[in-house]
XYZ file of N, CA, C and O in Angstrom:
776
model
N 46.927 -63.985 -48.384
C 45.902 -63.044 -48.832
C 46.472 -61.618 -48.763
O 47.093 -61.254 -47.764
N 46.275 -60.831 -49.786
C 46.700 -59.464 -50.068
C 45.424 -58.887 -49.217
O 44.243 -59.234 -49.225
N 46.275 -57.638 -48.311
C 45.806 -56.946 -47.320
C 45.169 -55.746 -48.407
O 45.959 -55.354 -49.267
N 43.786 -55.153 -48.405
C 43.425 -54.113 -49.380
C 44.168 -52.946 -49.090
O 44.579 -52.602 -47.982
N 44.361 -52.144 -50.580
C 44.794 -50.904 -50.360
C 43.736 -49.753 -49.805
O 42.546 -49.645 -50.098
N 44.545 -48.909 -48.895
C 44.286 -47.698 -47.931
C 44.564 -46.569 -49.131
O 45.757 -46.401 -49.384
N 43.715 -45.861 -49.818
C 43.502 -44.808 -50.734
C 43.104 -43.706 -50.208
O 42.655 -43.808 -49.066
N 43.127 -42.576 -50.726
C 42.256 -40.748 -50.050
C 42.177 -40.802 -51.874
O 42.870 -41.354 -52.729
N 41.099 -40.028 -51.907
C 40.908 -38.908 -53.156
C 40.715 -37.447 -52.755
O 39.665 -37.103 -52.212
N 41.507 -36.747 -52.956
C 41.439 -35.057 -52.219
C 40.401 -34.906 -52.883
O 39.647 -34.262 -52.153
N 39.871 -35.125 -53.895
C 38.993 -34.136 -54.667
C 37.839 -34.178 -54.365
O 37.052 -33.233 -54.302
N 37.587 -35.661 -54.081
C 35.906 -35.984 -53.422
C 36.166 -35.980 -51.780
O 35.138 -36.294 -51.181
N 37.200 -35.724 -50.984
C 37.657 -36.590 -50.129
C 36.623 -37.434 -49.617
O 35.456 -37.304 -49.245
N 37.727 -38.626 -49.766
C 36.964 -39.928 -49.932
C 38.434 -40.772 -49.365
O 39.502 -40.730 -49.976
N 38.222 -41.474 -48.158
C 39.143 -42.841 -47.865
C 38.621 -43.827 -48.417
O 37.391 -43.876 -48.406
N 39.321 -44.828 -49.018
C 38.603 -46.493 -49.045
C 39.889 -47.129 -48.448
O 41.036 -46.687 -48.511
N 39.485 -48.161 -47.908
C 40.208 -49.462 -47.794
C 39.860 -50.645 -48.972
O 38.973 -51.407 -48.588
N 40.200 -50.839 -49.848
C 40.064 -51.417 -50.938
C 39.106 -50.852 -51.299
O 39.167 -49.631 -51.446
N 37.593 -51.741 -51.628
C 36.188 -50.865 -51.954
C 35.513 -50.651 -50.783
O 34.341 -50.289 -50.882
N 35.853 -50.752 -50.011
C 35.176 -49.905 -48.382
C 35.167 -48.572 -48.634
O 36.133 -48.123 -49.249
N 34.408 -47.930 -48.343
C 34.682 -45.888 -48.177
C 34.189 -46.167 -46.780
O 33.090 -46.475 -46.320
N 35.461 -45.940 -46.229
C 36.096 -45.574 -44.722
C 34.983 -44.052 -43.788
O 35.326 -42.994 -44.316
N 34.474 -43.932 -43.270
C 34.105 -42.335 -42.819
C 35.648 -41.803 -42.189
O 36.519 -42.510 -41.682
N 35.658 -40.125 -42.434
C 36.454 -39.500 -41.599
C 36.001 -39.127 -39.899
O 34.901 -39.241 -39.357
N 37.023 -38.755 -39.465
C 37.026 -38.225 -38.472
C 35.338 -37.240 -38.336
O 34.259 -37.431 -37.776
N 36.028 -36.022 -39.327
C 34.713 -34.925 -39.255
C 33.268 -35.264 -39.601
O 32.195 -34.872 -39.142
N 33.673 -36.312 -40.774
C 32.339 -37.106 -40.938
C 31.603 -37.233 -39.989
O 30.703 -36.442 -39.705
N 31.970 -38.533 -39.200
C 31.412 -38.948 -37.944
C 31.047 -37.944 -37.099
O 29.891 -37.954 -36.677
N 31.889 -36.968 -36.722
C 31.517 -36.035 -35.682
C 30.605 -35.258 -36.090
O 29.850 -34.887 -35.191
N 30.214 -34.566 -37.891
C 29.387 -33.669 -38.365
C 27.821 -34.438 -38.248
O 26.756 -33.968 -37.848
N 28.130 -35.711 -38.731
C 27.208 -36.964 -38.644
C 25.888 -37.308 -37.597
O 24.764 -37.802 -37.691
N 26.855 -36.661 -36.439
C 26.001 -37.173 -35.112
C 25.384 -35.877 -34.305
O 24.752 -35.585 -33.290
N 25.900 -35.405 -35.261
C 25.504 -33.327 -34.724
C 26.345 -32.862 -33.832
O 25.929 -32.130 -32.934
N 27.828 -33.250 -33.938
C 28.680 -32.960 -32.434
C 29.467 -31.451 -33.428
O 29.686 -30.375 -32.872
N 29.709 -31.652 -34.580
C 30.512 -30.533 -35.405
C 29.917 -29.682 -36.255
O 30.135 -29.590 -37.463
N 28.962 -28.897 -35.434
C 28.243 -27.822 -36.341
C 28.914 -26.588 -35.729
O 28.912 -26.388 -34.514
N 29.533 -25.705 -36.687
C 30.131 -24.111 -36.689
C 28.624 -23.352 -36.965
O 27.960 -23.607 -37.970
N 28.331 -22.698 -36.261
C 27.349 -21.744 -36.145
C 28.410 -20.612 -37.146
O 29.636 -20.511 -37.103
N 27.666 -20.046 -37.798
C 27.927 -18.874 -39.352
C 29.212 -19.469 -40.054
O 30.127 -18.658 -40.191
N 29.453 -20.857 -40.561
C 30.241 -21.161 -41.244
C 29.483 -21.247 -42.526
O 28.309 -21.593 -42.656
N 30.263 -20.909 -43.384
C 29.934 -21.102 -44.667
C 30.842 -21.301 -45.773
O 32.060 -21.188 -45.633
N 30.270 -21.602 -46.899
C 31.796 -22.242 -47.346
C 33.030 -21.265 -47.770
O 33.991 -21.994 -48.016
N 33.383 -19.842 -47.957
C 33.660 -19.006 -47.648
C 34.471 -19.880 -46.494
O 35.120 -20.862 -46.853
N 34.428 -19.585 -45.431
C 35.135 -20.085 -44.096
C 35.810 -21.352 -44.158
O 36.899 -21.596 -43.640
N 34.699 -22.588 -45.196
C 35.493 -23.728 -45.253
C 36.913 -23.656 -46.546
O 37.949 -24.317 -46.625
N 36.327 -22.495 -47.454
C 37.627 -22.907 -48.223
C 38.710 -22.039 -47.982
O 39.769 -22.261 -48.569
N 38.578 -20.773 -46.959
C 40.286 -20.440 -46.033
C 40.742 -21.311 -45.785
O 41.827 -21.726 -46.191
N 39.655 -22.034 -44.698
C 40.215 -23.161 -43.746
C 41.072 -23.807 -44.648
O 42.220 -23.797 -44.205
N 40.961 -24.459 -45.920
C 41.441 -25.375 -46.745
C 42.661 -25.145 -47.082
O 43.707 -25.794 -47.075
N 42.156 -23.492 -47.557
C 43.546 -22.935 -48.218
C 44.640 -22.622 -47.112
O 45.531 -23.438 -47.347
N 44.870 -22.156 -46.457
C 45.082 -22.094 -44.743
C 46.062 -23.240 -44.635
O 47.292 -23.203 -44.642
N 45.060 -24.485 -44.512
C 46.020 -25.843 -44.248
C 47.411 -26.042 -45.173
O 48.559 -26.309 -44.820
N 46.825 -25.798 -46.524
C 47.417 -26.098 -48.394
C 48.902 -25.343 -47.703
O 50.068 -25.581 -47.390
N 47.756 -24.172 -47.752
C 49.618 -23.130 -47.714
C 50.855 -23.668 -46.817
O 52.049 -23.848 -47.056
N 49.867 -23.879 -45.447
C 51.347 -24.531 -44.262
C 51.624 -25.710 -44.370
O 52.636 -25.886 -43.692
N 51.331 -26.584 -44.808
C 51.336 -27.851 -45.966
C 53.059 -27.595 -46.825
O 54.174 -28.087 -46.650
N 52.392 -26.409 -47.919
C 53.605 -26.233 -48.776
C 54.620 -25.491 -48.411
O 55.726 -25.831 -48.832
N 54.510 -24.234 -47.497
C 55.632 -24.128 -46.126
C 56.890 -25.007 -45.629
O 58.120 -24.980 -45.661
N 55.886 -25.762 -45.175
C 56.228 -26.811 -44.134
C 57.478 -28.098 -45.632
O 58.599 -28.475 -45.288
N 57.119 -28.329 -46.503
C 57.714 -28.763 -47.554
C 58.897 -27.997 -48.147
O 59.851 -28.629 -48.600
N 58.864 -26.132 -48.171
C 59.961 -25.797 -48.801
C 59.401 -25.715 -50.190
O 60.166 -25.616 -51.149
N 57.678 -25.764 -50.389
C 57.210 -25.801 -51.664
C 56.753 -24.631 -52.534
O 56.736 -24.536 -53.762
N 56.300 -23.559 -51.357
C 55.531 -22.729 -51.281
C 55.954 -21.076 -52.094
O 56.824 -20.322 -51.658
N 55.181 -20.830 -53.214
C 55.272 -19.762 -53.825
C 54.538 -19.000 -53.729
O 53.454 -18.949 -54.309
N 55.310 -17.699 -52.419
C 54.812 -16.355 -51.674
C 54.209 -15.659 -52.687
O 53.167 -15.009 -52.611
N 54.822 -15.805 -53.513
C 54.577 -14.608 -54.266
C 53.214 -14.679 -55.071
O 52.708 -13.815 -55.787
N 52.782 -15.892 -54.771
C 51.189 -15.929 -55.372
C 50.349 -16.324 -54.797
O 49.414 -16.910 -55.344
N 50.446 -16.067 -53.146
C 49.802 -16.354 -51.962
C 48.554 -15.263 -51.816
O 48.837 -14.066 -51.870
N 47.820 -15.483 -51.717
C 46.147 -14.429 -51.299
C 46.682 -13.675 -50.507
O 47.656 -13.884 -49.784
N 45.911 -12.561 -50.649
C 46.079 -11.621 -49.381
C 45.852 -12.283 -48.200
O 46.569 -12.311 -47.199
N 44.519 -12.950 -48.453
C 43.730 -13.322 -46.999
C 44.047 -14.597 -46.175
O 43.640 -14.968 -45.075
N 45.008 -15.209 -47.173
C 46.172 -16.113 -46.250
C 47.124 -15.587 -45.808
O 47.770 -16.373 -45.115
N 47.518 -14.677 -45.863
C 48.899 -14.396 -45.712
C 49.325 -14.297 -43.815
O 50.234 -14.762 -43.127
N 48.109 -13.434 -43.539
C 48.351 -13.434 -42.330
C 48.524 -14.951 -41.395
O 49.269 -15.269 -40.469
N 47.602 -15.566 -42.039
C 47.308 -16.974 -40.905
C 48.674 -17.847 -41.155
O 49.033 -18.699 -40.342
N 49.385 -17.563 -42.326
C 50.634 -18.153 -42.629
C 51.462 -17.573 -42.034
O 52.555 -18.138 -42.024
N 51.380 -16.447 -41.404
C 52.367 -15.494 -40.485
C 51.980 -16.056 -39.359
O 52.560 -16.947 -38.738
N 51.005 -15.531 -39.105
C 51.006 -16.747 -37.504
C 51.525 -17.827 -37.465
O 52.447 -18.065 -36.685
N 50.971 -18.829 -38.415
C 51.891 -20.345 -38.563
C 53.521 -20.241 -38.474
O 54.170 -21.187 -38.029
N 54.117 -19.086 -38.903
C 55.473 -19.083 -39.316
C 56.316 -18.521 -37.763
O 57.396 -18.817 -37.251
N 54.952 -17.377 -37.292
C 55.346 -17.041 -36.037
C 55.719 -18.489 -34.957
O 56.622 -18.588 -34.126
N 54.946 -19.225 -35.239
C 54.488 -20.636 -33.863
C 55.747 -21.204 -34.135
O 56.509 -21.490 -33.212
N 56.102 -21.436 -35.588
C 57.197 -22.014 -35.811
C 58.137 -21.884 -35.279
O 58.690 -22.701 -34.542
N 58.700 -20.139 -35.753
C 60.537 -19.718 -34.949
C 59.991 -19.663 -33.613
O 60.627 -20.356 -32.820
N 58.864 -18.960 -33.057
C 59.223 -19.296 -31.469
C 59.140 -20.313 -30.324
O 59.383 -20.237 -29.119
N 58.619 -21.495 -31.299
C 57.970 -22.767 -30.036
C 59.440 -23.852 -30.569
O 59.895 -24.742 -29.850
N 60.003 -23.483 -32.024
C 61.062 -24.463 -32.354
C 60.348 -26.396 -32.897
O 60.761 -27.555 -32.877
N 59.184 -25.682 -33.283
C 58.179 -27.217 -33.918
C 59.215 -28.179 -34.774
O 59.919 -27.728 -35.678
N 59.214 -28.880 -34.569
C 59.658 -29.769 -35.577
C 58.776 -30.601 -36.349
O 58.477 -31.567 -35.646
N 57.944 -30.700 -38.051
C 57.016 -31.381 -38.125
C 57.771 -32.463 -38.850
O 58.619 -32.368 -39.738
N 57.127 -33.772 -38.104
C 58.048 -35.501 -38.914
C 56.594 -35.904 -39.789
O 56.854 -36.463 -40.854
N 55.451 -35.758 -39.581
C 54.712 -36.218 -40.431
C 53.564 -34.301 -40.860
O 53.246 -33.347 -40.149
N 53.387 -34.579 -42.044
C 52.666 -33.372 -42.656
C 51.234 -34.478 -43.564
O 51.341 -35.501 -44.239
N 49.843 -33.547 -43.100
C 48.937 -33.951 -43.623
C 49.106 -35.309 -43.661
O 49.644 -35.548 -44.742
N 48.939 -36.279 -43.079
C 49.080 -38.021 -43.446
C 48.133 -38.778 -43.212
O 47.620 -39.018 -42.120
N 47.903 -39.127 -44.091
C 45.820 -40.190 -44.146
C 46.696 -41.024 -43.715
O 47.878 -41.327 -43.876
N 45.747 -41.325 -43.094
C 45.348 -43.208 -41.737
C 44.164 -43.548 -41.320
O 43.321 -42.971 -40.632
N 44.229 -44.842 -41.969
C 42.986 -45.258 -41.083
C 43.495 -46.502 -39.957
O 44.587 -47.029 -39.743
N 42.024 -46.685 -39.324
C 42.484 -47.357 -38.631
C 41.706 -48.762 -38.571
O 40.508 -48.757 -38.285
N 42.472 -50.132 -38.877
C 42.049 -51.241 -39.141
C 40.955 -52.153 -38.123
O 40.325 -53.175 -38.395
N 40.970 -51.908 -37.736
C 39.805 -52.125 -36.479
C 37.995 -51.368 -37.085
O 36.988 -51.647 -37.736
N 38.685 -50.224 -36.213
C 37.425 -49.426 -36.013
C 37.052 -48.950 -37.395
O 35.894 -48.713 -37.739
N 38.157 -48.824 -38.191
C 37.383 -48.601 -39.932
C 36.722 -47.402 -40.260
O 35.629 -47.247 -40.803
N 38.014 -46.094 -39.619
C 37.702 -44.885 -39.772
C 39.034 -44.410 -40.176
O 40.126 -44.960 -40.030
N 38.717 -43.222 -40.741
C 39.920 -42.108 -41.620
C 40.216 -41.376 -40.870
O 39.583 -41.316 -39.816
N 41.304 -40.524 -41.119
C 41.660 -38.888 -41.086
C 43.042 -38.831 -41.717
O 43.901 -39.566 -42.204
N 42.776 -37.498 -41.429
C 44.096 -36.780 -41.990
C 44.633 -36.482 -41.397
O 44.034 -35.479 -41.010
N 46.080 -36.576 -40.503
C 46.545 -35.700 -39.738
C 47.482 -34.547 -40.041
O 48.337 -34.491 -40.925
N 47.251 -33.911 -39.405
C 47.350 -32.008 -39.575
C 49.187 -32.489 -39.395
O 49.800 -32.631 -40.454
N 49.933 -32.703 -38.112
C 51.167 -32.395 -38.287
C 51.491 -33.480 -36.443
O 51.112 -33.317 -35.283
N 52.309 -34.442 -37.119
C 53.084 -34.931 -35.724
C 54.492 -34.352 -35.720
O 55.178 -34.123 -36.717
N 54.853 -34.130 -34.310
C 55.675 -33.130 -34.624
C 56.762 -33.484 -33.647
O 56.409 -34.427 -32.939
N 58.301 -32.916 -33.301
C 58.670 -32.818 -31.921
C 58.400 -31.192 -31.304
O 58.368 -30.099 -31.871
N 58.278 -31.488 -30.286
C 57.986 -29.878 -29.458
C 58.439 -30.000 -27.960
O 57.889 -30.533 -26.997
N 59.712 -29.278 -28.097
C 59.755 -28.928 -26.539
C 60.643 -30.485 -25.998
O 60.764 -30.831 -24.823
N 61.244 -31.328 -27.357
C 61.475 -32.408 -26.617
C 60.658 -33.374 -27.003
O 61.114 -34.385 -27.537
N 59.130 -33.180 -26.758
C 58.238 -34.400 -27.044
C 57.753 -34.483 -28.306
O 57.557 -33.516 -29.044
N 57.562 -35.579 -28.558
C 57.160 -36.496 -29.446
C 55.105 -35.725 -29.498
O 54.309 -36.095 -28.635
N 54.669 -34.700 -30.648
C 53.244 -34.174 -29.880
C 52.220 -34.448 -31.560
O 52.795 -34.386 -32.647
N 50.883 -34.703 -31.455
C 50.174 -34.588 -31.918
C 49.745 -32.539 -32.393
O 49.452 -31.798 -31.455
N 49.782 -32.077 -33.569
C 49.486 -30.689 -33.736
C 47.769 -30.796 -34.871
O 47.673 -31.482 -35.889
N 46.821 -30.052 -34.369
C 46.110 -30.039 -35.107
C 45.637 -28.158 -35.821
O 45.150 -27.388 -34.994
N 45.785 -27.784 -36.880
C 45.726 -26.437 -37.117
C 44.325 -26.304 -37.245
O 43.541 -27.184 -37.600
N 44.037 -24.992 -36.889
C 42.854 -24.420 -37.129
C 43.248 -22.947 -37.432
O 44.348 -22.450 -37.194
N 41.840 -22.131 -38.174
C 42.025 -20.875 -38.405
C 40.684 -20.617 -38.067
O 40.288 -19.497 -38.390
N 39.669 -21.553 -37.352
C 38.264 -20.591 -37.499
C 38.377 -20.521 -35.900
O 39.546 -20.576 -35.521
N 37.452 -20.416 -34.909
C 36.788 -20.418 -33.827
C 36.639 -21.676 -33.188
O 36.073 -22.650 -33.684
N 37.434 -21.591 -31.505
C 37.579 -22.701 -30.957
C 35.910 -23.598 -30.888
O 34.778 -23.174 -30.654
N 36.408 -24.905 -31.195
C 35.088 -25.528 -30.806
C 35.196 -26.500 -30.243
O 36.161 -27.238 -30.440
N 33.851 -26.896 -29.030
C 34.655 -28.076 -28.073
C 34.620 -29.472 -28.682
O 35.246 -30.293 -28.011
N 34.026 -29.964 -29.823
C 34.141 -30.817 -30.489
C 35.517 -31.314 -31.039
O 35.621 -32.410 -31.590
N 36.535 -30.487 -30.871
C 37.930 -30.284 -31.407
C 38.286 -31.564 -30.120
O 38.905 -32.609 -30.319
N 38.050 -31.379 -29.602
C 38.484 -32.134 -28.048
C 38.244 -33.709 -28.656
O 39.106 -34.585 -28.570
N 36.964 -33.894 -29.262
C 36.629 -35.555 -29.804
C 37.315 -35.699 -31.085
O 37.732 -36.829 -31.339
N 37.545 -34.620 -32.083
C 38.125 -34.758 -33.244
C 40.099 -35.416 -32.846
O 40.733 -36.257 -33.484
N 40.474 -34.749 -31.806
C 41.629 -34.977 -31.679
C 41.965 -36.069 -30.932
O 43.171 -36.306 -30.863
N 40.907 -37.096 -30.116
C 40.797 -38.401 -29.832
C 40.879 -38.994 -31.163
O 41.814 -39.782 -31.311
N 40.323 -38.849 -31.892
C 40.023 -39.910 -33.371
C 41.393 -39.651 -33.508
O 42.115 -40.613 -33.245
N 42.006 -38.506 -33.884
C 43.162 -38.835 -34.455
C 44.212 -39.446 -33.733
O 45.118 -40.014 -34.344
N 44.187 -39.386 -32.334
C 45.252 -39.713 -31.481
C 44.870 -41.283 -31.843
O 45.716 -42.043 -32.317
N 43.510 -41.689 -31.572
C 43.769 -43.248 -31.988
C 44.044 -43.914 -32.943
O 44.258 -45.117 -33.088
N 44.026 -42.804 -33.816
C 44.080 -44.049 -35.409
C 46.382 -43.810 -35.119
O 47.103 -44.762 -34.821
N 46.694 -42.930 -35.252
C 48.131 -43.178 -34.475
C 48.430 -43.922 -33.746
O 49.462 -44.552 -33.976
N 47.702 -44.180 -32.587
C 47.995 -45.241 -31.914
C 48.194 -46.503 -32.251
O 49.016 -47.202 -31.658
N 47.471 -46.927 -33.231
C 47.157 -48.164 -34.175
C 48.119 -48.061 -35.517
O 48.264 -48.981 -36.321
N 48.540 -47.191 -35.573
C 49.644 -46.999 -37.381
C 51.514 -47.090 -36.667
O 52.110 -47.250 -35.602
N 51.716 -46.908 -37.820
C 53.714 -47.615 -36.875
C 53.966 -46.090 -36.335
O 54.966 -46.096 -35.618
N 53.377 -44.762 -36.445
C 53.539 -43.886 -35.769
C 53.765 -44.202 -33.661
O 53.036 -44.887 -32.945
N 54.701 -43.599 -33.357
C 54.994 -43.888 -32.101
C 53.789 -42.640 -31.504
O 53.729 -41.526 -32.024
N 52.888 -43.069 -30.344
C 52.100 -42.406 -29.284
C 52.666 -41.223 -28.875
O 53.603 -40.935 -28.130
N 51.720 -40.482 -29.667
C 52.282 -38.849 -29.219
C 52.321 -38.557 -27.770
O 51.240 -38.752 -27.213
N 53.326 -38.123 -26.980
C 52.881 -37.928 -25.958
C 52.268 -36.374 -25.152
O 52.235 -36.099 -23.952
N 51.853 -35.600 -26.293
C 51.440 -34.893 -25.994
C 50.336 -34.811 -27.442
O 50.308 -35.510 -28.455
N 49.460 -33.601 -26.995
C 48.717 -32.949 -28.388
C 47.963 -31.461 -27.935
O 47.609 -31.010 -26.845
N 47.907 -30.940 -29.350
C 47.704 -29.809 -29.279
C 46.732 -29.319 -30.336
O 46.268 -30.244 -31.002
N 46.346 -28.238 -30.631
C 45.560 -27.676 -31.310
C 45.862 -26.289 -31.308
O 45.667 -25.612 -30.298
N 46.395 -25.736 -32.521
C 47.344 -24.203 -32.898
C 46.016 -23.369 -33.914
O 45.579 -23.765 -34.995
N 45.571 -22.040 -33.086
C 44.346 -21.654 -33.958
C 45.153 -20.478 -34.136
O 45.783 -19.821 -33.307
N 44.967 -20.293 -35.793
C 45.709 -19.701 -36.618
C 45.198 -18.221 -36.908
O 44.189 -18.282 -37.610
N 45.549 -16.936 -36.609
C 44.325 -15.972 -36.461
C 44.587 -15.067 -37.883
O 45.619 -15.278 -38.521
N 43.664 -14.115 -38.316
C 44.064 -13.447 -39.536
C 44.881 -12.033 -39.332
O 45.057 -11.187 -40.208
N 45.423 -11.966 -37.720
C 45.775 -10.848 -37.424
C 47.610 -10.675 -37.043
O 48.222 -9.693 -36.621
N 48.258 -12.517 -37.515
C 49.296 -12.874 -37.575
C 49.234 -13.379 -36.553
O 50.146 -14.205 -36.517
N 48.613 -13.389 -35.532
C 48.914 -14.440 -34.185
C 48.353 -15.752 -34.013
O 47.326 -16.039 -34.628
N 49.095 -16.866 -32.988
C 48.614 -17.653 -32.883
C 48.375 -18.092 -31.545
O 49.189 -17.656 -30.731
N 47.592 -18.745 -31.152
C 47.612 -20.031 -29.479
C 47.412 -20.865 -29.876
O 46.644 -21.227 -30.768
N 48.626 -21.688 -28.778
C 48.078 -23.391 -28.522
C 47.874 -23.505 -27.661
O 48.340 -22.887 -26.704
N 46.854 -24.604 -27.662
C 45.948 -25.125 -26.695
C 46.007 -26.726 -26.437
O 45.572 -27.651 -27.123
N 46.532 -26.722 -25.500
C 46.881 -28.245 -25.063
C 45.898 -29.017 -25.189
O 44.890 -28.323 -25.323
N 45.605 -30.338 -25.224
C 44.531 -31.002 -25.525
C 44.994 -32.093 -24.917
O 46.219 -32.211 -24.940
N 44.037 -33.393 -24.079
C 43.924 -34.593 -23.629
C 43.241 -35.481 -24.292
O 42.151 -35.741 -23.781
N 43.559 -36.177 -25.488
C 42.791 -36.877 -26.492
C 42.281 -38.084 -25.452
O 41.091 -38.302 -25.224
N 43.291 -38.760 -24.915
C 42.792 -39.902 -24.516
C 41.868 -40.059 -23.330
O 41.444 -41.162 -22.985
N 41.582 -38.992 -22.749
C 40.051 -38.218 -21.761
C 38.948 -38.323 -22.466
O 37.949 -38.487 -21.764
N 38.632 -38.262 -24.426
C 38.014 -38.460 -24.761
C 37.510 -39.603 -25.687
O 36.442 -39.590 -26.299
N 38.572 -40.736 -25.698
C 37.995 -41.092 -26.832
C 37.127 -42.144 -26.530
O 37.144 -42.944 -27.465
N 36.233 -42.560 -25.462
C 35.316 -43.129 -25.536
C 34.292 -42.065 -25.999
O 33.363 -42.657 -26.549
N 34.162 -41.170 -25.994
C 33.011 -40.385 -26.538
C 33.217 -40.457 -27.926
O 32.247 -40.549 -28.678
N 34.709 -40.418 -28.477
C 34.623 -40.526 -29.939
C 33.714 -41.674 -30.466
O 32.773 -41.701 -31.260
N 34.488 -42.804 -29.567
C 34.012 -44.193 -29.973
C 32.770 -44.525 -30.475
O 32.305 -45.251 -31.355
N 32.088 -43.171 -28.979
C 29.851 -43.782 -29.075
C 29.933 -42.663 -30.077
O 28.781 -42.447 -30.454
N 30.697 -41.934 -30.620
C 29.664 -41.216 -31.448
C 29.896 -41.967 -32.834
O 29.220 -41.713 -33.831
N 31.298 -43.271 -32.793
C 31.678 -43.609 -33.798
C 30.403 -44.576 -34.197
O 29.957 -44.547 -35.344
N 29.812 -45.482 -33.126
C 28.703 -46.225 -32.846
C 27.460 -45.646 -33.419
O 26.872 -46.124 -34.389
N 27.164 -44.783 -32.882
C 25.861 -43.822 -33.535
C 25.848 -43.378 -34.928
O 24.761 -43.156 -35.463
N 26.902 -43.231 -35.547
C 27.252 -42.816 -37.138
C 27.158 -43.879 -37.861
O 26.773 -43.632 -39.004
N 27.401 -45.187 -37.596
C 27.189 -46.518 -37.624
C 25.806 -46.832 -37.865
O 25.133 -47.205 -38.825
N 25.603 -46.521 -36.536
C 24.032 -47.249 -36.591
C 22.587 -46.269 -37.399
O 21.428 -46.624 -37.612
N 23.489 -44.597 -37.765
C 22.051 -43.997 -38.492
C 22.845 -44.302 -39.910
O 22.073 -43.752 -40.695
N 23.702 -44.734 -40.557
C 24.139 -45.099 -41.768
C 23.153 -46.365 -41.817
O 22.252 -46.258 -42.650
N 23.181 -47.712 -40.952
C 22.469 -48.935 -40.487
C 21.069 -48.620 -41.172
O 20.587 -49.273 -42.097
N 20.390 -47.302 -40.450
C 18.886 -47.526 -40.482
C 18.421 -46.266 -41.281
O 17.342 -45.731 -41.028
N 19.414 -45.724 -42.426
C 19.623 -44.844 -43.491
C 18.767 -43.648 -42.816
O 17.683 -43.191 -43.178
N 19.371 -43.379 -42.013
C 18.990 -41.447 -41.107
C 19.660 -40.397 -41.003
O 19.189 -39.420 -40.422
């Protein structure tokens, strides 16, 4: 028996596993009320987007400066800053996975080496949120489950518009039973259409 194909559509983003549509990560977490940004708007969501795109095509050797927004430019300076001084190495960029079990998506931002280790990187450019803490369980597990080797570290790099950046260490596997029940609860109000 042919195993179904694992698909993304950027445009709707949309995972399927054959005709399954998979939920994401943010899904689930926006789903259960754990990922609400107080004054986000889409304004904020499509930096964020563009933000990712740019260090995306960076990170590739793809990227044409010269027709970059003003209002990226900085958060790509920060990104570029994290780069020469932490010595990142990224082995996977943006990479959909799901995970065959639990029958959830994401995208991951950047597995990387750092410092030696083998680390999970997740980018941000808006305002820390503690939900980031369950978002980066989901992703640590669906890795865990793909031929990706167990990051042994992870992080979360918030990207600022003023060229700077911090990382912030993160303990995915502290959380992911909370991912799990909230994976349960997204489940069960899809179940009883709420």
């Amino acid at each position: 028996m042919n195993k179904p194909a694992f698909t993304f559509d950027p445009a709707a983003h949309v995972y399927r596993l054959g005709d399954t549509v998979l939920p994401s990560v943010t899904q689930i977490l926006k789903c259960v009320g754990l990922l609400e940004y107080r004054g986000s708007n889409e304004y904020a969501m499509a930096l964020g987007s563009a933000v990712h795109r740019a260090c995306e095509l960076w990170d590739n050797g793809t990227l044409d400066e010269e027709r970059l927004e003003d209002s990226i430019r900085p958060y790509l300076d920060a990104y570029k800053r994290f780069i020469a001084e932490s010595g990142f190495e990224p082995v996977l960029i943006e990479q959909q996975i799901y995970h065959p079990d639990y029958l959830y998506a994401g995208t991951i931002d950047r597995v990387g080496i750092l410092n030696n280790k083998h680390v999970l990187l997740d980018i941000k450019s808006g305002s820390p949120h503690p939900a980031t803490e369950l978002q980066l369980a989901g992703y640590h597990e669906l890795l865990h489950v793909s031929v990706v080797d167990d990051p042994e570290r992870a992080y979360i790099l918030y990207l600022a518009n003023t060229g700077r950046y911090n990382l912030v260490p993160m303990e995915p596997r502290k959380h992911i039973a909370t991912f799990l029940a909230a994976l349960n609860v997204y489940r069960w109000k899809k179940e009883k259409n709420l």
